[in-house]
CSV table of C-alpha atoms in Angstrom, one decimal:
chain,number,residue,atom,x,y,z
A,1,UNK,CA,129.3,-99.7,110.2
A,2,UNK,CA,128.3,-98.2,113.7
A,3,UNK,CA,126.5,-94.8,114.2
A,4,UNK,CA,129.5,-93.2,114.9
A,5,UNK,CA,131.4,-94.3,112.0
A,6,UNK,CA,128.3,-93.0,110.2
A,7,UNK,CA,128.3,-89.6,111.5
A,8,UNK,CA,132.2,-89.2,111.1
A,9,UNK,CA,131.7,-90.2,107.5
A,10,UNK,CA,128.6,-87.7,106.9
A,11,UNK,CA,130.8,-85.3,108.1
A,12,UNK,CA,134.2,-85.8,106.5
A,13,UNK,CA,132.4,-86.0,103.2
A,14,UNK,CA,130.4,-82.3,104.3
A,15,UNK,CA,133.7,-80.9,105.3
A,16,UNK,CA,134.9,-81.9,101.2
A,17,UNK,CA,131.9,-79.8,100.0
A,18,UNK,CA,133.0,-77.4,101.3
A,19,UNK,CA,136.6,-77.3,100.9
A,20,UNK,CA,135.5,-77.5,97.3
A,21,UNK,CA,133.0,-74.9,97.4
A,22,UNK,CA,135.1,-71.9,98.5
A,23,UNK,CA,137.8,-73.0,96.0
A,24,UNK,CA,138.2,-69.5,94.5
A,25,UNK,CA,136.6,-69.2,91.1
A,26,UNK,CA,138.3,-68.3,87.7
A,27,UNK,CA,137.9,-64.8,87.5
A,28,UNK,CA,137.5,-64.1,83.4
A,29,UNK,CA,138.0,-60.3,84.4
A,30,UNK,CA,141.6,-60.8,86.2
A,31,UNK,CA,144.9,-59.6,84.9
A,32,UNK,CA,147.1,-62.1,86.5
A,33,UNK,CA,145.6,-65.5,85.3
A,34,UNK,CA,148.0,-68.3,84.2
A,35,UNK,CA,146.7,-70.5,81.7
A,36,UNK,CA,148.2,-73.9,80.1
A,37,UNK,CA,147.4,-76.1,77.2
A,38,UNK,CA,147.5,-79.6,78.2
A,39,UNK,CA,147.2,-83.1,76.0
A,40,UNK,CA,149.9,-83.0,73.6
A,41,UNK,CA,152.7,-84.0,75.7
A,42,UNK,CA,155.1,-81.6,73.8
A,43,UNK,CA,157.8,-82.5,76.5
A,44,UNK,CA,157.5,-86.0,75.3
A,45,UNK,CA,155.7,-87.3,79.1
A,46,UNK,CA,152.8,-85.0,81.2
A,47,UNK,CA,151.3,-85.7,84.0
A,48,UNK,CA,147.6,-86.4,84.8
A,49,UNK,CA,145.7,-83.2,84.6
A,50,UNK,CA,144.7,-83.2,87.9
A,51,UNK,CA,148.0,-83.5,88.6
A,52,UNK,CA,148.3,-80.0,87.2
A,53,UNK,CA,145.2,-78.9,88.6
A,54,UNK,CA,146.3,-79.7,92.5
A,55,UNK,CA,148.5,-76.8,93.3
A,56,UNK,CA,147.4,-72.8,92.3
A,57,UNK,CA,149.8,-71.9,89.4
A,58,UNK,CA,147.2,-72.7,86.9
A,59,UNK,CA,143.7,-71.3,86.7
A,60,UNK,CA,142.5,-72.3,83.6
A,61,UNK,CA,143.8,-75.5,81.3
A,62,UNK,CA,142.7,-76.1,77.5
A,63,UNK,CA,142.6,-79.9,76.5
A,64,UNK,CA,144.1,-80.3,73.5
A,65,UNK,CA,143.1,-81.1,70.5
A,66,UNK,CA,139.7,-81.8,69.5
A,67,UNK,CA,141.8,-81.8,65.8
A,68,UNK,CA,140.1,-83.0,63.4
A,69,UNK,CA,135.6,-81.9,62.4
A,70,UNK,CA,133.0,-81.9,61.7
A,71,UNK,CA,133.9,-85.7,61.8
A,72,UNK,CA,134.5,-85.7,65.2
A,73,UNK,CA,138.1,-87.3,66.5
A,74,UNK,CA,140.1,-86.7,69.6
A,75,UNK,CA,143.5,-86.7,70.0
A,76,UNK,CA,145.5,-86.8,73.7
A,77,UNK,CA,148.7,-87.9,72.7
A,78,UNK,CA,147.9,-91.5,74.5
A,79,UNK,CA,146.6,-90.3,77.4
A,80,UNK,CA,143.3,-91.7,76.7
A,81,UNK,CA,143.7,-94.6,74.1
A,82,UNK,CA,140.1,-95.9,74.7
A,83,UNK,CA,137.5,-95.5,72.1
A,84,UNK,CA,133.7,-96.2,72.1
A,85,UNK,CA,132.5,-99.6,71.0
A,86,UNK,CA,132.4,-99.3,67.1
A,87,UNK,CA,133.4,-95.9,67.1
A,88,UNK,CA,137.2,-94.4,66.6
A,89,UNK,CA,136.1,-91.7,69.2
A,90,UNK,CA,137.9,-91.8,72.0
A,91,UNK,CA,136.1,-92.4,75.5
A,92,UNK,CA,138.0,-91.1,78.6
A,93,UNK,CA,136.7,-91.6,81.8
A,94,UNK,CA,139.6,-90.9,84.0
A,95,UNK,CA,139.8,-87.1,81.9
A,96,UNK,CA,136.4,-87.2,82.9
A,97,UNK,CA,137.3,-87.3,86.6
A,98,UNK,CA,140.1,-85.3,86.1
A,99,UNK,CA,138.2,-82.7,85.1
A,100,UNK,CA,135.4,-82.5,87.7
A,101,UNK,CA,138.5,-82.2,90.1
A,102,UNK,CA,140.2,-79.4,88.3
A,103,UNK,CA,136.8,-77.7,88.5
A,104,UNK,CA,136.2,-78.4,92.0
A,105,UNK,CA,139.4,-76.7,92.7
A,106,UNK,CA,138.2,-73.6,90.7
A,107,UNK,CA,139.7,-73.7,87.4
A,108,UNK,CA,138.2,-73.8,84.4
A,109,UNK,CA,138.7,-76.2,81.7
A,110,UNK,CA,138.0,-75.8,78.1
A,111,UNK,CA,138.5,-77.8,74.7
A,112,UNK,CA,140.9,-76.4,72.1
A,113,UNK,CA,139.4,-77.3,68.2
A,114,UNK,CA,142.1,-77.0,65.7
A,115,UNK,CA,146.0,-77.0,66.1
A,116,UNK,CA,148.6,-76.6,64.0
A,117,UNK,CA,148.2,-79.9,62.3
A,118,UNK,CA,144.6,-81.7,62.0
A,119,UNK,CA,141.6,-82.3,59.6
A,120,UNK,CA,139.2,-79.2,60.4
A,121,UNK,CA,136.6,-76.9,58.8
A,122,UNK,CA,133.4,-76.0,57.7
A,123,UNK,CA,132.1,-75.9,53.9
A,124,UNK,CA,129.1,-73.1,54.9
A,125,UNK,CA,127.8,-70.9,57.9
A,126,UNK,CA,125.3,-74.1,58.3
A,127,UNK,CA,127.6,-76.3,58.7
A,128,UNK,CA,129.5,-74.6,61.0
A,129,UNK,CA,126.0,-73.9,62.9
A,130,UNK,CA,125.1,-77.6,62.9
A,131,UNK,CA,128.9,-78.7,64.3
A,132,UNK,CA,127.9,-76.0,67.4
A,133,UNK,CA,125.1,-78.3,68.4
A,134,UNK,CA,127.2,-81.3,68.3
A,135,UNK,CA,129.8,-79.7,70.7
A,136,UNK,CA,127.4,-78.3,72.8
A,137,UNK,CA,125.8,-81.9,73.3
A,138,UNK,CA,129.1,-83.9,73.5
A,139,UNK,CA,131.3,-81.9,75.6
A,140,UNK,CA,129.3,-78.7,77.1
A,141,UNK,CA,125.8,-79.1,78.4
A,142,UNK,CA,123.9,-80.9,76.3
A,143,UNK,CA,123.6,-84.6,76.1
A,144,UNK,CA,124.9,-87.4,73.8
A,145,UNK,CA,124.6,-90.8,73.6
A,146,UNK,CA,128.5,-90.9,73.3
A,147,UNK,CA,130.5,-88.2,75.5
A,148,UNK,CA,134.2,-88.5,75.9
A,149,UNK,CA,134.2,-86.8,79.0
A,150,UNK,CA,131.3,-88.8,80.1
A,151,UNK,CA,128.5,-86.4,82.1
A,152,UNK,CA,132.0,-84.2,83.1
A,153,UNK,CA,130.8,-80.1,81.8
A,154,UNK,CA,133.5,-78.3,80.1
A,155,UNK,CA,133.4,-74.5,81.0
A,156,UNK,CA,133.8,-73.6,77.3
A,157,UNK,CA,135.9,-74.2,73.8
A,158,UNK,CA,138.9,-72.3,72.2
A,159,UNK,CA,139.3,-72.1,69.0
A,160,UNK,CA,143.0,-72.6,67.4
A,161,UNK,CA,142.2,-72.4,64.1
A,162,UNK,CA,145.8,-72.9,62.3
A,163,UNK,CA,144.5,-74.1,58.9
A,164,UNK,CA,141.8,-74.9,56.1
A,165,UNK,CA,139.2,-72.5,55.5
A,166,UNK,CA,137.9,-69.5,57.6
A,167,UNK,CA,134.4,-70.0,56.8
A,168,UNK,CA,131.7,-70.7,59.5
A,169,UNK,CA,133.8,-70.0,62.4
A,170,UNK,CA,131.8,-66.4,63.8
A,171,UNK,CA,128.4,-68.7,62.7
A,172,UNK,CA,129.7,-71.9,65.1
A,173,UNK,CA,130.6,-69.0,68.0
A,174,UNK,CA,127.0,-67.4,67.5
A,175,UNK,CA,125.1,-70.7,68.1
A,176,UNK,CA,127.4,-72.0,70.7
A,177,UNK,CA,126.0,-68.9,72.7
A,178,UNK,CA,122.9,-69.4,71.6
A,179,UNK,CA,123.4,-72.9,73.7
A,180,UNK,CA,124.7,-70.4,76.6
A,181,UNK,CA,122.0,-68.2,77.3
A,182,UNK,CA,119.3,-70.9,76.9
A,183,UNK,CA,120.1,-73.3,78.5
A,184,UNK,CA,118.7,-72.5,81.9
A,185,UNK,CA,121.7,-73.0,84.0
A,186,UNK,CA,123.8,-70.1,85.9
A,187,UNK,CA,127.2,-71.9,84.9
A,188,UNK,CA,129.5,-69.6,83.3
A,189,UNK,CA,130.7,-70.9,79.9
A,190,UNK,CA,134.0,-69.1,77.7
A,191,UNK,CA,134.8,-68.7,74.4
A,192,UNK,CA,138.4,-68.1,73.4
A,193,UNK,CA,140.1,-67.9,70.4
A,194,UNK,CA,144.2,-68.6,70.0
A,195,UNK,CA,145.9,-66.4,67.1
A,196,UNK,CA,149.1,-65.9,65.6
A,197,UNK,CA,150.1,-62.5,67.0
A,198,UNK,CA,150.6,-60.9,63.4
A,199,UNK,CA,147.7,-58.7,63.3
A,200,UNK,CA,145.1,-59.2,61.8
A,201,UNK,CA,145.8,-63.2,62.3
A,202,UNK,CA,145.3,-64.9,58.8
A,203,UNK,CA,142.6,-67.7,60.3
A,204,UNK,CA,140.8,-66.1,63.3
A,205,UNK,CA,141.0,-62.2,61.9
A,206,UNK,CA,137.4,-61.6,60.9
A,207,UNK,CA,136.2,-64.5,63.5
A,208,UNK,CA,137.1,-62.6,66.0
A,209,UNK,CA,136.1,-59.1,64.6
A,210,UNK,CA,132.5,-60.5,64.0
A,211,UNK,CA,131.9,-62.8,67.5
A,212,UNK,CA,132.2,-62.8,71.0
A,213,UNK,CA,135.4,-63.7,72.7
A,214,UNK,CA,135.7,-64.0,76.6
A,215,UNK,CA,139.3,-64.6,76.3
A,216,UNK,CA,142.4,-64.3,73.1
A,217,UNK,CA,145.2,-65.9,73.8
A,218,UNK,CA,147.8,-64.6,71.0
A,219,UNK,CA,150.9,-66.8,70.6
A,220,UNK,CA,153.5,-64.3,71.3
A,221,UNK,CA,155.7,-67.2,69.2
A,222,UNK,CA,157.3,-68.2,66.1
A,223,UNK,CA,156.8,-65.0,64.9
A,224,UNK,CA,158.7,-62.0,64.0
A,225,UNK,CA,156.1,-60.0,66.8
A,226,UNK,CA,157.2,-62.7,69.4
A,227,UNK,CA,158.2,-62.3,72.7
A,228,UNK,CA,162.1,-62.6,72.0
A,229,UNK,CA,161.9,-59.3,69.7
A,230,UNK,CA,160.6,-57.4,72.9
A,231,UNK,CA,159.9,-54.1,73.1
A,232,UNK,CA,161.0,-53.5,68.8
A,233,UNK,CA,158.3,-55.9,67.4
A,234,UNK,CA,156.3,-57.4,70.3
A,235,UNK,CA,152.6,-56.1,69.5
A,236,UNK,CA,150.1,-56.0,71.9
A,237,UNK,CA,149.6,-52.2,71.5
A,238,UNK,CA,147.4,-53.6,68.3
A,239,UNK,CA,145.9,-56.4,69.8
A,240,UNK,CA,145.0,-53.7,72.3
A,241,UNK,CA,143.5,-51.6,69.9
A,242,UNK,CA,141.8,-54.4,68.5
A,243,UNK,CA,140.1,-55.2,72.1
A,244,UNK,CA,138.7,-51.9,72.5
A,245,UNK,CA,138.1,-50.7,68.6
A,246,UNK,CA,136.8,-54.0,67.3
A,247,UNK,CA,136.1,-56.4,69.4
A,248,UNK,CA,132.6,-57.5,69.6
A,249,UNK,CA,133.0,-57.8,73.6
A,250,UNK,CA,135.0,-54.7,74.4
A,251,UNK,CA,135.9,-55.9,77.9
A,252,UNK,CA,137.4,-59.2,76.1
A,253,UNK,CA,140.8,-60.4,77.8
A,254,UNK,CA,143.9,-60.4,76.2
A,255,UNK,CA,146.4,-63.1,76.9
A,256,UNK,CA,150.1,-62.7,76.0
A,257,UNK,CA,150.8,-66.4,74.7
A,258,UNK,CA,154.4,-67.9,75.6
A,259,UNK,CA,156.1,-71.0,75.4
A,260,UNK,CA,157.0,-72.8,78.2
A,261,UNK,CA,160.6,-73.9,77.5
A,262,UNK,CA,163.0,-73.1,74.5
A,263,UNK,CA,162.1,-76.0,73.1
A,264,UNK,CA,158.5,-75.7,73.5
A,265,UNK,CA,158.2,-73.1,70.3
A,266,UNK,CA,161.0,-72.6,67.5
A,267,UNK,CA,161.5,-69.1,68.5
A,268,UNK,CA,159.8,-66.9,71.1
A,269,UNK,CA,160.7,-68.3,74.5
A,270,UNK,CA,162.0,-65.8,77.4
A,271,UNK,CA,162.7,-66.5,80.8
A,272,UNK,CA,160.2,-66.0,84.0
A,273,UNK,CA,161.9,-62.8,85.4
A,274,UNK,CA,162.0,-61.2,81.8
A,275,UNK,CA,158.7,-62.7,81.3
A,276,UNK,CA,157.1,-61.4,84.7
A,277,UNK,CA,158.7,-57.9,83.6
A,278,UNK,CA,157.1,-58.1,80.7
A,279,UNK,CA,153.7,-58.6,81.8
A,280,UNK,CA,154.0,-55.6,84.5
A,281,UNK,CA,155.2,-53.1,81.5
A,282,UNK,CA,152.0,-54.1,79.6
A,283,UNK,CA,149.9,-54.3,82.9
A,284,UNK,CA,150.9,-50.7,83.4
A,285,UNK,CA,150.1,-49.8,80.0
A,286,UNK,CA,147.2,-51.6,79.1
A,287,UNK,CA,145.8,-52.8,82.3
A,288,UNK,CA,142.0,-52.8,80.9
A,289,UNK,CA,142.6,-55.5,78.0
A,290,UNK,CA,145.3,-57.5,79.5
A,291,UNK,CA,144.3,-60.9,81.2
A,292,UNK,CA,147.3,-62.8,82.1
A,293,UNK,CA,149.8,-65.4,80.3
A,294,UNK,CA,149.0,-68.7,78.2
A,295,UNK,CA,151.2,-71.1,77.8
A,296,UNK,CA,152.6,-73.7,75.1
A,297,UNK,CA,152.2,-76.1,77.2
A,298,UNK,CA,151.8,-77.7,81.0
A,299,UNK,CA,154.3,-80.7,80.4
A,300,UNK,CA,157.1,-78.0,79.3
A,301,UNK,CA,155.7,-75.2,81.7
A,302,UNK,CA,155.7,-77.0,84.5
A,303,UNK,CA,158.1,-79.3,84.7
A,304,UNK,CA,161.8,-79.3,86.8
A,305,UNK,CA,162.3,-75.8,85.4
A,306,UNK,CA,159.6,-74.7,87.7
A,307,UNK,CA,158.9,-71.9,84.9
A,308,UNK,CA,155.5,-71.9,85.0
A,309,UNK,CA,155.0,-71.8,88.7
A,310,UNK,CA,157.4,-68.9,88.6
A,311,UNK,CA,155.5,-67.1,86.1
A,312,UNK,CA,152.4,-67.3,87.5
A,313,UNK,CA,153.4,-66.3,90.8
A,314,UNK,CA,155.4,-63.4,89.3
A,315,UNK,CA,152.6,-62.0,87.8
A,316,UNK,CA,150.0,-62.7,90.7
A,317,UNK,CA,152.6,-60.7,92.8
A,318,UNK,CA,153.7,-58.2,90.1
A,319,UNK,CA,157.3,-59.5,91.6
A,320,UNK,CA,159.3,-61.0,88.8
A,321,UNK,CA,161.6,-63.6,89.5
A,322,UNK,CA,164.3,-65.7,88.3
A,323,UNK,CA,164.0,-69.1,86.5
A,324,UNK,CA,166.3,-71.4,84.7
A,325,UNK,CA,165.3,-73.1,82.2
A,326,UNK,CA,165.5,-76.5,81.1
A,327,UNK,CA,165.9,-78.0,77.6
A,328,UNK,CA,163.3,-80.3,76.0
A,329,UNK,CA,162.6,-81.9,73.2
A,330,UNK,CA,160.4,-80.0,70.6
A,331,UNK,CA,157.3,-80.9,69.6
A,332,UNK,CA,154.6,-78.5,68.2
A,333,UNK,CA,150.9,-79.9,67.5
C-alpha cells in the first residue's frame, strides 16, 4: 500500500467517526420517538436489525425476548441459532454487530425479559437482586465469560413481565441502577417497563409504583382500553396520572403501545393517519408525560405497508398521514 493509499484510508475511516459521531442521540425526554420490538418475527420473516436501524423511523428497538430466567435462555425466533460450546445459550455475533451499528446511528437498543409466553420469575427480592448482576455482566456493562452480544453494550432492559409471579421485580430494577451509577462510565442506560394498559396492570403495577422507569410503553392492545375503543375507553388520562402521582421518576415517558398491522395484535390496531391524530390529541393534552409510539413489532411495522415509517414521521411532524395497511399473519410472543 503506498503513502497515499495510506493517507486516503486514515481519512475515509476519520470521516466514519465522524458521520457516526454527530448521529443524533435518543432523546429519553422527546415526545415524538418511534420505538419497535424486534426478534420475534411476528410477520413470519424480518430483516436484520441493522436493516431497521439504517433509515430514521426508529429511534429505539427492544430485542426480544430474553424469555425465559433466572436460568438464562434467548430466544430470536432463528435469527441467531448458535449457542455456546456446551451451553444452550445462544451466541450471536452478527446481533452483536448489529447492534454497535444501530447505536452508531443513535438509537438505542435495549433487551425485553418476559413476553407473553416464557419461563420467568423470581422466588425472593434476593433472587431477583442476584439475576440483576447477571444481566448487568452478560448484556450491559459488566463482563462474562459468555456474552451473547459478545463486548456489544446494550443501553438498557425492559421489562415485559406477562406472567408468573410479581415478586422481586422493583428489587432486580434497584440493583440494576445500582450497576448504573457505579459503574464509572457517562453512558446513559434505560429502564422500561411494557404493561397491559388496564390500570393498575396486573404484573408490573406495584413494580412500577415502587422503581424507576425512564420509559412505559403500555400496550394500547388486546384490551377493552385499546386503541380501537378511542376516545370511550382508551386511558392514558390514568396512565398520566400515574406518571405524575406515582411514579417514582416523575418526568418518566409514557409510550402509547400499538400494533403494527391488524394482524400484529387480536384487537387494537388503527391506521397511521388515525394513529398520528391520536398522538397530537394526547400531545396537546398531556404533552409532559407523553414520549412517543411503541410498536408490536418491526417485521409488521415496517414492512410494504410502510406503517411504521408513516407513523413515525406523522408524529415527528405533528402531520398525520394516510397509510394502508397490509394483512399478516398473526403471531403474538
Amino acid at each position: 500500500m503506498t503513502i497515499l493509499n495510506i493517507k486516503m484510508f486514515i481519512a475515509s475511516w476519520l470521516i466514519f467517526l465522524v458521520i457516526s459521531t454527530l448521529a443524533s442521540a435518543f432523546d429519553v425526554s422527546s415526545s415524538s420517538n418511534f420505538v419497535a420490538y424486534w426478534g420475534q418475527s411476528s410477520a413470519g420473516s424480518q430483516q436484520s436489525l441493522a436493516e431497521y436501524c439504517s433509515g430514521s423511523a426508529i429511534d429505539a428497538i427492544v430485542i426480544a425476548f430474553l424469555y425465559q430466567f433466572p436460568d438464562t435462555k434467548l430466544d430470536l425466533s432463528g435469527t441467531c441459532k448458535s449457542t455456546f460450546p456446551g451451553s444452550t445459550l445462544l451466541h450471536c455475533p452478527d446481533v452483536a454487530k448489529d447492534i454497535k451499528y444501530c447505536q452508531s446511528q443513535g438509537k438505542a437498543v435495549l433487551l425485553s425479559m418476559g413476553g407473553a409466553a416464557g419461563a420467568y420469575g423470581f422466588s425472593s427480592d434476593s433472587d431477583a437482586s442476584k439475576y440483576a448482576d447477571t444481566v448487568w455482566d452478560m448484556f450491559l456493562g459488566g463482563s462474562a465469560a459468555q456474552r451473547p452480544f459478545d463486548d456489544a453494550i446494550l443501553d438498557g432492559i425492559d421489562l415485559d413481565i406477562e406472567g408468573g409471579s410479581t415478586t422481586g421485580y422493583a428489587a432486580f430494577v434497584s440493583q440494576l441502577r445500582s450497576h448504573f451509577s457505579s459503574s464509572g462510565s457517562s453512558k446513559q442506560y434505560y429502564i422500561a417497563g411494557a404493561p397491559q394498559c388496564v390500570y393498575p396492570d396486573a404484573m408490573l403495577g406495584s413494580t412500577l409504583d415502587a422503581a424507576w422507569f425512564d420509559m412505559v410503553f403500555v400496550q394500547f392492545y388486546n384490551n377493552y382500553c385499546g386503541l380501537n375503543n378511542y376516545p370511550g375507553s382508551f386511558n392514558y388520562d390514568a396512565w398520566d396520572q400515574w406518571a405524575k402521582t406515582k411514579s417514582a421518576n416523575k418526568n418518566v415517558k409514557i409510550f402509547i403501545g400499538a400494533p403494527g398491522s391488524q394482524s400484529a395484535a387480536g384487537s387494537g390496531y388503527v391506521s397511521a393517519s388515525t394513529l398520528a391524530s391520536i398522538v397530537s390529541s394526547v400531545r396537546d393534552k398531556y404533552s409532559s408525560t407523553l414520549g412517543g409510539v411503541m410498536t408490536w413489532d418491526a417485521s409488521q411495522a415496517m414492512g410494504s405497508s410502510m406503517w411504521g415509517q408513516t407513523v413515525s414521521s406523522s408524529i415527528k411532524s405533528a402531520t398525520p398521514a394516510s397509510s394502508t395497511p397490509m394483512r399478516r399473519r398473526r403471531t403474538r410472543y
